[in-house]
Amino acid sequence: MKKLTIYICCVIGIGMASSCKKFLDEKPISVSTDLTFWKNESDADKAVAAGYALLRKTLNKADGLAFYAYGDLPTDEFASANEYRFDNVLRMEWAISVASAETWDRMMQMRRYDTFYSAIDQTNRCIKFIPTIADDKFSSPTAKNNLLGEAYFLRAFNYFYMTRIWGDIPLVKETGAITEAVDLPRSKAADVIAQCLSDLNNAINLLNWDYANSGNRAVRANKGAAYALLAHLYAWQGDYQNCNTTIDKIIDQNFYQYVNRDNYLSIYKGKSTEGIFEIAQSDENEGSAGGISNYTLKSPYLSTRTDNSIFPLNQNTLNTLFSNSDDKRFKTAFALTNSTDPLCIKYSNITYVNGQNVITPVAHNNIIIFRLADIKLLKAEALAALGQFDQSRTVLNEVRSISGLGVWVGTNANLFEGIIDERGRELFLEGHRFYDLVRLGKKTGIMKFGAEKMTKADFDAGKYYWPLDPALMNINKKLTQTPFWSSKL
């Protein structure tokens, strides 16, 4: 059997500060084979940790911005992006020509899925080999089940994330050297979603709610994380009945609690009572020297940047979303709001490292994927889509109440849009806005991207799906270009 690398965070982290004794920071194992590696619980745990590490690498590609560049940058949150290639991402100019050798180019990195498939290969290995380890090599049957459940969750997460970006994508369920998914055609998005559903059902059956190690709260998958991903998958499909039923599984468990909105910023340091699933990078011995903090902050929140923020916020959007000055989220998570360059300070947990006469800021903020308020508002969205307007308003007003706002005032016809607006307030700069606006467009036909970025005709033609980079198509001759972009790239 071929020798295959077990990927570990300390050899693939992008811009991460050095760290030790963390589940994402095992020592690299570069010469192990499948015949000799999979011996006990420790090996299985390291292999699953490698899956999280590769997911973190993926969401931090493009100089630490991929998660936000996919989910926030092309939306109405920003006025501009004063940085190479990110300005094109913001304007949805995704067909920019890039030389195939320029693998460092941010546009190429955004259009490539290499790291996703590296992560998927790692999860495929775990799904294949963890069951072959003898039960008596684990501390308990629960420990073995949880590790296998995490692997199923991670595979589903990677595939769901990719299908929201590209639509149809190659579907690989076996282990192998599939960094570029070579010689595989794009599978229909519906088939990818079906695989995600299967994996999530397996994950839900295997995972516990509680964590064996409390320090792993939110940064490793539990049953709640699997249900949250499943709910988002159903919403993306427009299957709001199953979305609503799935969310009730989370709410009924009462495992998560809202963070007091006067202490709103504690959410982004990670592992809060509200966190359901996050990417770990907030501890003192973790962090990023680049990423979203570098692009959205300035002095006094980022002392090394004395001029304007690189990604200035869209003041019209801020004024529209946060028209009520009593909103605790606005008062807590935004600063310099009376200036011409207001800031979102969700990612302002910064420390400074001195070295060789250079001061380097290091941001310690988890990537928040799912949290309680997100799931509650997704339930309100589902209920509105199902025509259960009174119940929808009750959930919507629950989130508004803890933020210092009164009940939502509007017609039933406008309720779905009103909930998307509330998600815009609650989840500003958390990687949700683009997908929320796509669901809004699909459900109501309302476009909030900006006509200069995407018209209704563009939307109907599928412009919200990214093109594949031509370099991938040179490697894999069975690939075809994303339909909207086929004549443009």
Coordinates of C-alpha atoms in Angstrom, one line a residue:
M1 CA 0.0 0.0 0.0
K2 CA 1.2 3.5 -0.8
K3 CA 2.9 5.6 1.9
L4 CA 0.6 8.5 2.7
T5 CA 1.2 11.6 4.8
I6 CA -0.9 12.3 7.9
Y7 CA -1.3 16.1 7.7
I8 CA -0.8 17.9 10.9
C9 CA -1.4 21.6 11.7
C10 CA 2.1 22.6 12.6
V11 CA 3.3 21.9 9.0
I12 CA 0.3 23.4 7.2
G13 CA -0.9 26.3 9.4
I14 CA -1.0 29.6 7.5
G15 CA 0.3 32.6 9.5
M16 CA -0.2 30.8 12.7
A17 CA 1.9 31.5 15.7
S18 CA 3.9 28.6 17.2
S19 CA 2.0 26.5 19.7
C20 CA 2.2 23.2 21.6
K21 CA 0.0 20.6 23.3
K22 CA -3.1 21.6 21.3
F23 CA -5.2 19.1 19.5
L24 CA -4.4 20.8 16.2
D25 CA -0.6 20.8 16.9
E26 CA 0.5 17.2 16.9
K27 CA 4.0 16.5 15.7
P28 CA 4.1 15.7 12.0
I29 CA 4.0 12.1 11.0
S30 CA 5.5 12.0 7.5
V31 CA 6.5 8.3 7.0
S32 CA 3.7 6.3 8.4
T33 CA 1.8 3.9 6.3
D34 CA -1.8 2.7 6.6
L35 CA -0.5 -0.7 7.5
T36 CA 1.5 0.5 10.5
F37 CA -0.1 3.8 11.6
W38 CA -3.7 2.9 12.7
K39 CA -3.0 1.1 16.0
N40 CA -4.9 2.8 18.9
E41 CA -7.0 5.7 20.1
S42 CA -4.1 8.1 20.0
D43 CA -3.4 7.5 16.4
A44 CA -7.1 7.9 15.5
D45 CA -7.2 11.2 17.4
K46 CA -4.1 12.5 15.7
A47 CA -5.6 11.6 12.3
V48 CA -8.9 13.4 13.1
A49 CA -7.0 16.4 14.4
A50 CA -5.2 16.5 11.0
G51 CA -8.7 16.8 9.4
Y52 CA -9.4 19.9 11.5
A53 CA -6.0 21.3 10.7
L54 CA -6.5 20.9 7.0
L55 CA -9.9 22.6 7.2
R56 CA -8.3 25.5 9.1
K57 CA -5.7 25.7 6.3
T58 CA -8.4 25.9 3.7
L59 CA -10.4 28.6 5.4
N60 CA -7.2 30.6 6.0
K61 CA -5.9 30.4 2.4
A62 CA -5.6 33.6 0.3
D63 CA -3.6 35.3 3.1
G64 CA -6.0 34.3 5.9
L65 CA -9.1 35.7 4.2
A66 CA -10.8 32.8 2.3
F67 CA -13.6 32.3 4.8
Y68 CA -14.5 36.0 4.7
A69 CA -13.7 36.5 1.1
Y70 CA -16.2 33.8 0.1
G71 CA -18.9 34.7 2.7
D72 CA -18.6 38.5 3.2
L73 CA -16.5 40.4 0.7
P74 CA -18.8 40.2 -2.3
T75 CA -21.8 41.5 -0.3
D76 CA -23.1 44.9 0.7
E77 CA -21.0 44.9 3.9
F78 CA -18.0 46.6 2.3
A79 CA -17.7 49.8 0.2
S80 CA -14.4 48.7 -1.3
A81 CA -11.3 46.5 -0.9
N82 CA -8.1 48.3 -1.3
E83 CA -5.9 45.3 -1.8
Y84 CA -4.6 43.3 -4.8
R85 CA -7.2 40.8 -6.1
F86 CA -9.6 41.3 -3.1
D87 CA -11.0 44.3 -5.0
N88 CA -11.9 41.9 -7.8
V89 CA -13.4 39.5 -5.4
L90 CA -15.6 42.3 -3.9
R91 CA -16.8 43.3 -7.3
M92 CA -17.5 39.7 -8.4
E93 CA -14.9 40.0 -11.1
W94 CA -14.0 36.3 -10.7
A95 CA -12.8 35.7 -14.3
I96 CA -9.6 37.6 -13.9
S97 CA -6.8 35.9 -15.9
V98 CA -3.9 34.5 -13.8
A99 CA -0.8 32.8 -15.2
S100 CA -0.9 29.1 -14.2
A101 CA 2.5 29.3 -12.5
E102 CA 1.3 32.1 -10.1
T103 CA -0.1 29.8 -7.5
W104 CA 0.4 32.5 -4.9
D105 CA -2.2 34.7 -6.6
R106 CA -5.2 35.2 -4.3
M107 CA -7.7 34.9 -7.2
M108 CA -6.2 31.5 -8.2
Q109 CA -6.3 30.3 -4.6
M110 CA -9.9 31.3 -4.3
R111 CA -10.8 29.5 -7.5
R112 CA -9.0 26.3 -6.6
Y113 CA -10.3 23.5 -4.4
D114 CA -7.0 21.7 -3.7
T115 CA -7.0 22.1 0.1
F116 CA -10.6 21.0 0.4
Y117 CA -9.7 17.7 -1.2
S118 CA -6.7 17.3 1.0
A119 CA -9.0 17.6 3.9
I120 CA -11.5 15.2 2.4
D121 CA -8.8 12.7 1.7
Q122 CA -7.8 12.8 5.4
T123 CA -11.4 12.3 6.5
N124 CA -11.8 9.4 4.0
R125 CA -8.8 7.8 5.6
C126 CA -10.3 8.2 9.1
I127 CA -13.6 6.7 7.9
K128 CA -11.9 3.8 6.4
F129 CA -9.3 2.9 9.0
I130 CA -10.7 3.9 12.4
P131 CA -13.2 1.0 12.3
T132 CA -10.3 -1.4 11.8
I133 CA -8.7 -0.5 15.1
A134 CA -9.7 -3.0 17.8
D135 CA -12.2 -1.7 20.3
D136 CA -9.9 -2.5 23.2
K137 CA -7.4 0.0 21.9
F138 CA -9.9 2.8 22.8
S139 CA -10.7 4.1 26.3
S140 CA -14.4 3.4 25.6
P141 CA -16.8 2.6 22.7
T142 CA -18.0 6.2 23.0
A143 CA -14.5 7.5 22.3
K144 CA -14.2 5.4 19.1
N145 CA -17.7 6.5 18.0
N146 CA -17.0 10.2 18.6
L147 CA -13.8 10.1 16.5
L148 CA -15.5 8.4 13.7
G149 CA -18.5 10.8 14.0
E150 CA -16.1 13.7 13.8
A151 CA -14.6 12.3 10.6
Y152 CA -18.1 12.0 9.0
F153 CA -18.9 15.6 10.1
L154 CA -15.7 17.0 8.6
R155 CA -16.3 15.3 5.3
A156 CA -19.8 16.6 5.1
F157 CA -18.7 20.1 6.1
N158 CA -16.0 20.2 3.4
Y159 CA -18.4 19.0 0.7
F160 CA -21.2 21.3 1.7
Y161 CA -18.9 24.3 1.8
M162 CA -17.6 23.5 -1.6
T163 CA -21.0 22.9 -3.2
R164 CA -22.1 26.3 -2.0
I165 CA -19.1 27.9 -3.7
W166 CA -18.9 25.9 -7.0
G167 CA -22.2 24.0 -7.2
D168 CA -21.3 20.8 -9.0
I169 CA -17.9 19.3 -7.8
P170 CA -16.1 16.0 -8.0
L171 CA -17.3 13.6 -5.4
V172 CA -14.6 11.3 -3.8
K173 CA -15.3 8.8 -1.1
E174 CA -12.2 6.7 -1.3
T175 CA -8.7 7.5 -0.1
G176 CA -5.9 8.3 -2.5
A177 CA -3.8 11.1 -3.9
I178 CA -6.7 13.4 -4.8
T179 CA -5.3 16.9 -4.1
E180 CA -6.8 18.1 -7.4
A181 CA -9.4 15.4 -7.7
V182 CA -7.6 14.3 -10.9
D183 CA -9.6 12.7 -13.8
L184 CA -12.9 13.0 -12.0
P185 CA -15.8 14.9 -13.6
R186 CA -18.0 17.3 -11.6
S187 CA -20.8 15.5 -9.8
K188 CA -24.2 17.1 -9.6
A189 CA -24.7 19.3 -6.6
A190 CA -27.7 17.2 -5.6
D191 CA -25.5 14.1 -5.5
V192 CA -23.0 15.9 -3.3
I193 CA -25.8 17.0 -1.0
A194 CA -27.1 13.5 -0.8
Q195 CA -23.6 12.3 0.3
C196 CA -23.5 15.1 2.9
L197 CA -26.9 14.0 4.3
S198 CA -25.7 10.4 4.6
D199 CA -22.5 11.5 6.3
L200 CA -24.4 13.8 8.7
N201 CA -26.9 11.0 9.7
N202 CA -23.9 8.8 10.5
A203 CA -22.2 11.6 12.5
I204 CA -25.4 12.3 14.5
N205 CA -25.7 8.7 15.4
L206 CA -22.1 8.5 16.5
L207 CA -21.5 11.8 18.3
N208 CA -22.3 12.8 21.8
W209 CA -23.5 16.2 23.0
D210 CA -20.9 16.6 25.7
Y211 CA -17.2 16.8 25.2
A212 CA -14.8 14.4 26.9
N213 CA -12.4 17.4 27.2
S214 CA -14.2 20.7 28.0
G215 CA -11.4 22.5 26.3
N216 CA -12.6 21.2 23.0
R217 CA -16.0 23.0 23.3
A218 CA -17.1 24.1 19.9
V219 CA -13.7 23.6 18.2
R220 CA -14.4 19.9 17.8
A221 CA -17.7 18.6 16.4
N222 CA -20.4 17.2 18.7
K223 CA -24.0 16.2 17.9
G224 CA -25.0 19.9 18.0
A225 CA -22.5 20.8 15.3
A226 CA -23.8 18.0 13.1
Y227 CA -27.4 19.2 13.5
A228 CA -26.4 22.8 12.8
L229 CA -24.6 21.8 9.6
L230 CA -27.6 19.7 8.6
A231 CA -30.0 22.6 9.2
H232 CA -27.9 24.9 7.0
L233 CA -27.8 22.2 4.3
Y234 CA -31.6 21.9 4.3
A235 CA -32.0 25.7 4.2
W236 CA -29.6 25.9 1.2
Q237 CA -31.8 23.4 -0.5
G238 CA -34.9 25.3 0.3
D239 CA -36.2 22.3 2.4
Y240 CA -37.4 24.5 5.2
Q241 CA -39.6 21.8 6.8
N242 CA -36.6 19.6 7.5
C243 CA -34.6 22.6 8.4
N244 CA -37.1 23.6 11.1
T245 CA -37.4 20.0 12.5
T246 CA -33.6 19.7 12.6
I247 CA -33.2 23.0 14.5
D248 CA -35.7 21.8 17.1
K249 CA -33.2 19.0 17.9
I250 CA -30.7 21.6 18.9
I251 CA -33.1 23.9 20.8
D252 CA -34.7 21.1 22.7
Q253 CA -31.4 19.9 24.1
N254 CA -30.8 23.3 25.7
F255 CA -27.0 22.8 25.4
Y256 CA -26.3 26.3 24.2
Q257 CA -27.0 29.7 25.8
Y258 CA -26.9 33.2 24.5
V259 CA -23.9 35.4 25.4
N260 CA -25.0 38.6 27.1
R261 CA -25.0 41.2 24.4
D262 CA -23.1 43.6 26.7
N263 CA -20.3 41.1 26.4
Y264 CA -20.8 40.4 22.7
L265 CA -17.2 40.4 21.8
S266 CA -16.4 37.4 24.0
I267 CA -18.1 35.3 21.3
Y268 CA -15.2 35.9 18.9
K269 CA -12.5 34.8 21.3
G270 CA -14.1 31.4 21.0
K271 CA -15.6 28.6 23.0
S272 CA -18.5 30.7 24.4
T273 CA -21.7 29.3 25.7
E274 CA -23.2 30.3 22.3
G275 CA -20.6 28.6 20.1
I276 CA -21.7 25.5 18.2
F277 CA -18.8 25.0 15.8
E278 CA -15.7 27.1 15.4
I279 CA -12.2 26.9 13.9
A280 CA -9.7 27.1 16.7
Q281 CA -7.1 29.9 16.5
S282 CA -7.8 32.1 19.4
D283 CA -5.7 30.7 22.3
E284 CA -2.6 32.6 23.5
N285 CA -0.3 30.2 21.7
E286 CA -2.3 30.3 18.5
G287 CA -3.3 33.2 16.4
S288 CA -2.8 34.8 13.0
A289 CA -0.4 37.6 12.0
G290 CA -2.7 38.4 9.0
G291 CA -6.3 37.6 8.3
I292 CA -9.5 39.5 8.8
S293 CA -8.2 41.7 11.7
N294 CA -5.5 43.1 9.5
Y295 CA -8.0 44.2 6.8
T296 CA -10.8 45.6 8.9
L297 CA -9.1 47.3 11.9
K298 CA -6.9 50.3 12.4
S299 CA -5.6 52.4 15.3
P300 CA -6.5 52.3 18.2
Y301 CA -7.7 48.7 17.7
L302 CA -4.7 47.8 15.5
S303 CA -1.8 50.0 16.6
T304 CA 0.4 49.2 13.5
R305 CA -2.2 50.7 11.1
T306 CA -2.5 54.4 11.4
D307 CA -4.3 55.1 8.1
N308 CA -7.7 53.9 7.1
S309 CA -8.8 50.3 7.1
I310 CA -8.0 48.3 4.0
F311 CA -11.6 47.1 3.7
P312 CA -13.8 50.1 4.5
L313 CA -17.4 49.3 5.6
N314 CA -20.4 50.3 3.5
Q315 CA -21.9 53.1 5.5
N316 CA -25.2 52.9 3.7
T317 CA -25.5 49.3 4.7
L318 CA -24.6 50.1 8.3
N319 CA -27.2 52.9 8.5
T320 CA -29.8 50.6 7.0
L321 CA -29.2 47.6 9.2
F322 CA -28.4 49.5 12.4
S323 CA -31.0 52.3 12.2
N324 CA -31.8 51.8 15.9
S325 CA -29.0 53.2 18.0
D326 CA -30.1 51.1 21.0
D327 CA -28.9 47.9 19.3
K328 CA -26.3 46.4 21.7
R329 CA -24.6 44.6 18.9
F330 CA -23.9 47.9 17.1
K331 CA -22.8 49.6 20.3
T332 CA -20.5 46.8 21.2
A333 CA -19.1 45.4 18.0
F334 CA -18.6 48.6 16.0
A335 CA -16.4 51.6 16.6
L336 CA -15.7 55.0 15.2
T337 CA -19.2 55.0 13.9
N338 CA -19.4 58.8 13.6
S339 CA -16.4 58.9 11.4
T340 CA -16.0 58.3 7.6
D341 CA -14.2 55.0 8.3
P342 CA -16.3 53.1 10.9
L343 CA -14.9 49.7 12.0
C344 CA -16.3 46.3 12.9
I345 CA -14.2 45.3 15.9
K346 CA -15.4 41.7 16.3
Y347 CA -11.8 40.5 15.6
S348 CA -9.9 43.0 17.8
N349 CA -8.5 40.5 20.3
I350 CA -4.9 41.4 19.4
T351 CA -1.5 40.9 21.1
Y352 CA 1.8 42.3 19.9
V353 CA 5.0 40.4 19.5
N354 CA 8.4 42.1 19.4
G355 CA 11.1 40.7 17.3
Q356 CA 14.1 42.1 15.4
N357 CA 12.9 45.6 16.0
V358 CA 9.6 44.8 14.4
I359 CA 6.2 44.8 16.2
T360 CA 3.9 42.1 14.9
P361 CA 0.2 42.1 15.8
V362 CA -1.2 38.6 16.3
A363 CA -5.0 38.2 16.3
H364 CA -6.6 35.6 18.6
N365 CA -10.1 35.1 17.2
N366 CA -11.8 31.8 16.3
I367 CA -13.6 31.5 13.0
I368 CA -17.2 31.3 14.2
I369 CA -19.0 28.9 11.9
F370 CA -22.2 28.2 13.7
R371 CA -23.6 29.7 16.9
L372 CA -27.0 29.8 18.8
A373 CA -28.3 33.1 17.4
D374 CA -27.5 32.0 13.9
I375 CA -29.5 28.8 14.4
K376 CA -32.4 30.6 16.0
L377 CA -32.6 33.1 13.2
L378 CA -32.4 30.2 10.7
K379 CA -35.4 28.7 12.4
A380 CA -37.3 32.0 12.1
E381 CA -36.4 32.0 8.4
A382 CA -37.7 28.4 8.0
L383 CA -40.9 29.3 9.8
A384 CA -41.5 32.3 7.6
A385 CA -40.8 30.3 4.5
L386 CA -43.4 27.7 5.7
G387 CA -46.0 30.5 6.3
Q388 CA -45.9 30.1 10.1
F389 CA -45.6 33.8 10.6
D390 CA -46.6 34.2 14.2
Q391 CA -44.1 31.5 15.3
S392 CA -41.5 33.0 13.1
R393 CA -41.9 36.4 14.7
T394 CA -41.6 34.9 18.2
V395 CA -38.2 33.5 17.4
L396 CA -37.1 36.6 15.6
N397 CA -38.2 38.9 18.4
E398 CA -36.3 36.6 20.9
V399 CA -33.0 37.5 19.2
R400 CA -34.0 41.1 18.9
S401 CA -34.9 41.4 22.6
I402 CA -31.6 40.2 23.9
S403 CA -30.0 42.9 21.7
G404 CA -32.0 45.7 23.2
L405 CA -34.5 46.0 20.3
G406 CA -38.3 45.9 20.3
V407 CA -40.5 43.6 18.3
W408 CA -40.1 43.6 14.5
V409 CA -42.7 45.7 12.7
G410 CA -43.6 44.7 9.2
T411 CA -45.9 42.6 7.1
N412 CA -46.0 38.9 6.6
A413 CA -45.0 39.4 3.0
N414 CA -41.8 41.2 4.1
L415 CA -41.0 38.9 7.1
F416 CA -38.6 36.6 5.2
E417 CA -36.5 39.6 4.1
G418 CA -36.7 41.1 7.6
I419 CA -35.2 37.9 9.0
I420 CA -32.3 38.1 6.5
D421 CA -31.8 41.7 7.6
E422 CA -31.7 40.5 11.2
R423 CA -29.1 37.9 10.3
G424 CA -27.2 40.8 8.7
R425 CA -27.2 42.6 12.0
E426 CA -26.5 39.6 14.2
L427 CA -23.9 37.9 11.9
F428 CA -22.2 40.9 10.3
L429 CA -18.7 39.8 9.1
E430 CA -19.1 36.2 10.2
G431 CA -19.0 34.5 6.8
H432 CA -22.8 34.2 6.4
R433 CA -24.0 37.2 4.5
F434 CA -23.3 36.0 0.9
Y435 CA -25.1 32.8 1.4
D436 CA -28.0 34.5 3.2
L437 CA -28.4 36.9 0.2
V438 CA -28.4 33.9 -2.2
R439 CA -31.2 32.3 -0.2
L440 CA -33.1 35.6 -0.2
G441 CA -32.7 35.9 -3.9
K442 CA -33.9 32.3 -4.5
K443 CA -36.9 32.6 -2.2
T444 CA -38.1 36.2 -3.0
G445 CA -36.2 37.4 -6.1
I446 CA -34.9 40.3 -4.0
M447 CA -31.3 41.3 -4.9
K448 CA -29.1 43.0 -2.3
F449 CA -25.7 42.4 -3.8
G450 CA -25.7 45.6 -5.8
A451 CA -26.7 45.7 -9.5
E452 CA -23.1 46.6 -10.4
K453 CA -22.0 43.2 -9.0
M454 CA -24.9 40.9 -10.0
T455 CA -28.1 41.6 -11.7
K456 CA -31.2 39.5 -11.4
A457 CA -30.4 38.0 -14.8
D458 CA -26.9 37.2 -13.6
F459 CA -28.3 35.6 -10.5
D460 CA -30.7 33.5 -12.4
A461 CA -27.8 32.4 -14.6
G462 CA -25.9 31.2 -11.5
K463 CA -23.2 33.9 -11.2
Y464 CA -23.1 33.3 -7.4
Y465 CA -21.2 30.1 -8.1
W466 CA -17.5 30.6 -8.5
P467 CA -15.6 29.6 -11.6
L468 CA -13.0 26.9 -11.5
D469 CA -9.4 28.1 -12.0
P470 CA -8.2 27.1 -15.5
A471 CA -5.1 25.5 -13.9
L472 CA -7.4 22.8 -12.4
M473 CA -8.9 22.2 -15.8
N474 CA -5.5 21.7 -17.3
I475 CA -4.8 19.1 -14.6
N476 CA -8.2 17.4 -14.9
K477 CA -9.4 17.1 -18.5
K478 CA -12.8 15.8 -17.4
L479 CA -13.7 19.1 -15.7
T480 CA -16.1 21.6 -17.3
Q481 CA -16.3 25.2 -16.4
T482 CA -19.1 26.6 -14.1
P483 CA -21.8 27.5 -16.6
F484 CA -22.1 31.2 -16.0
W485 CA -18.3 31.6 -16.4
S486 CA -17.8 29.2 -19.3
S487 CA -17.5 31.9 -21.9
K488 CA -15.7 34.4 -19.7
L489 CA -12.6 32.5 -18.5

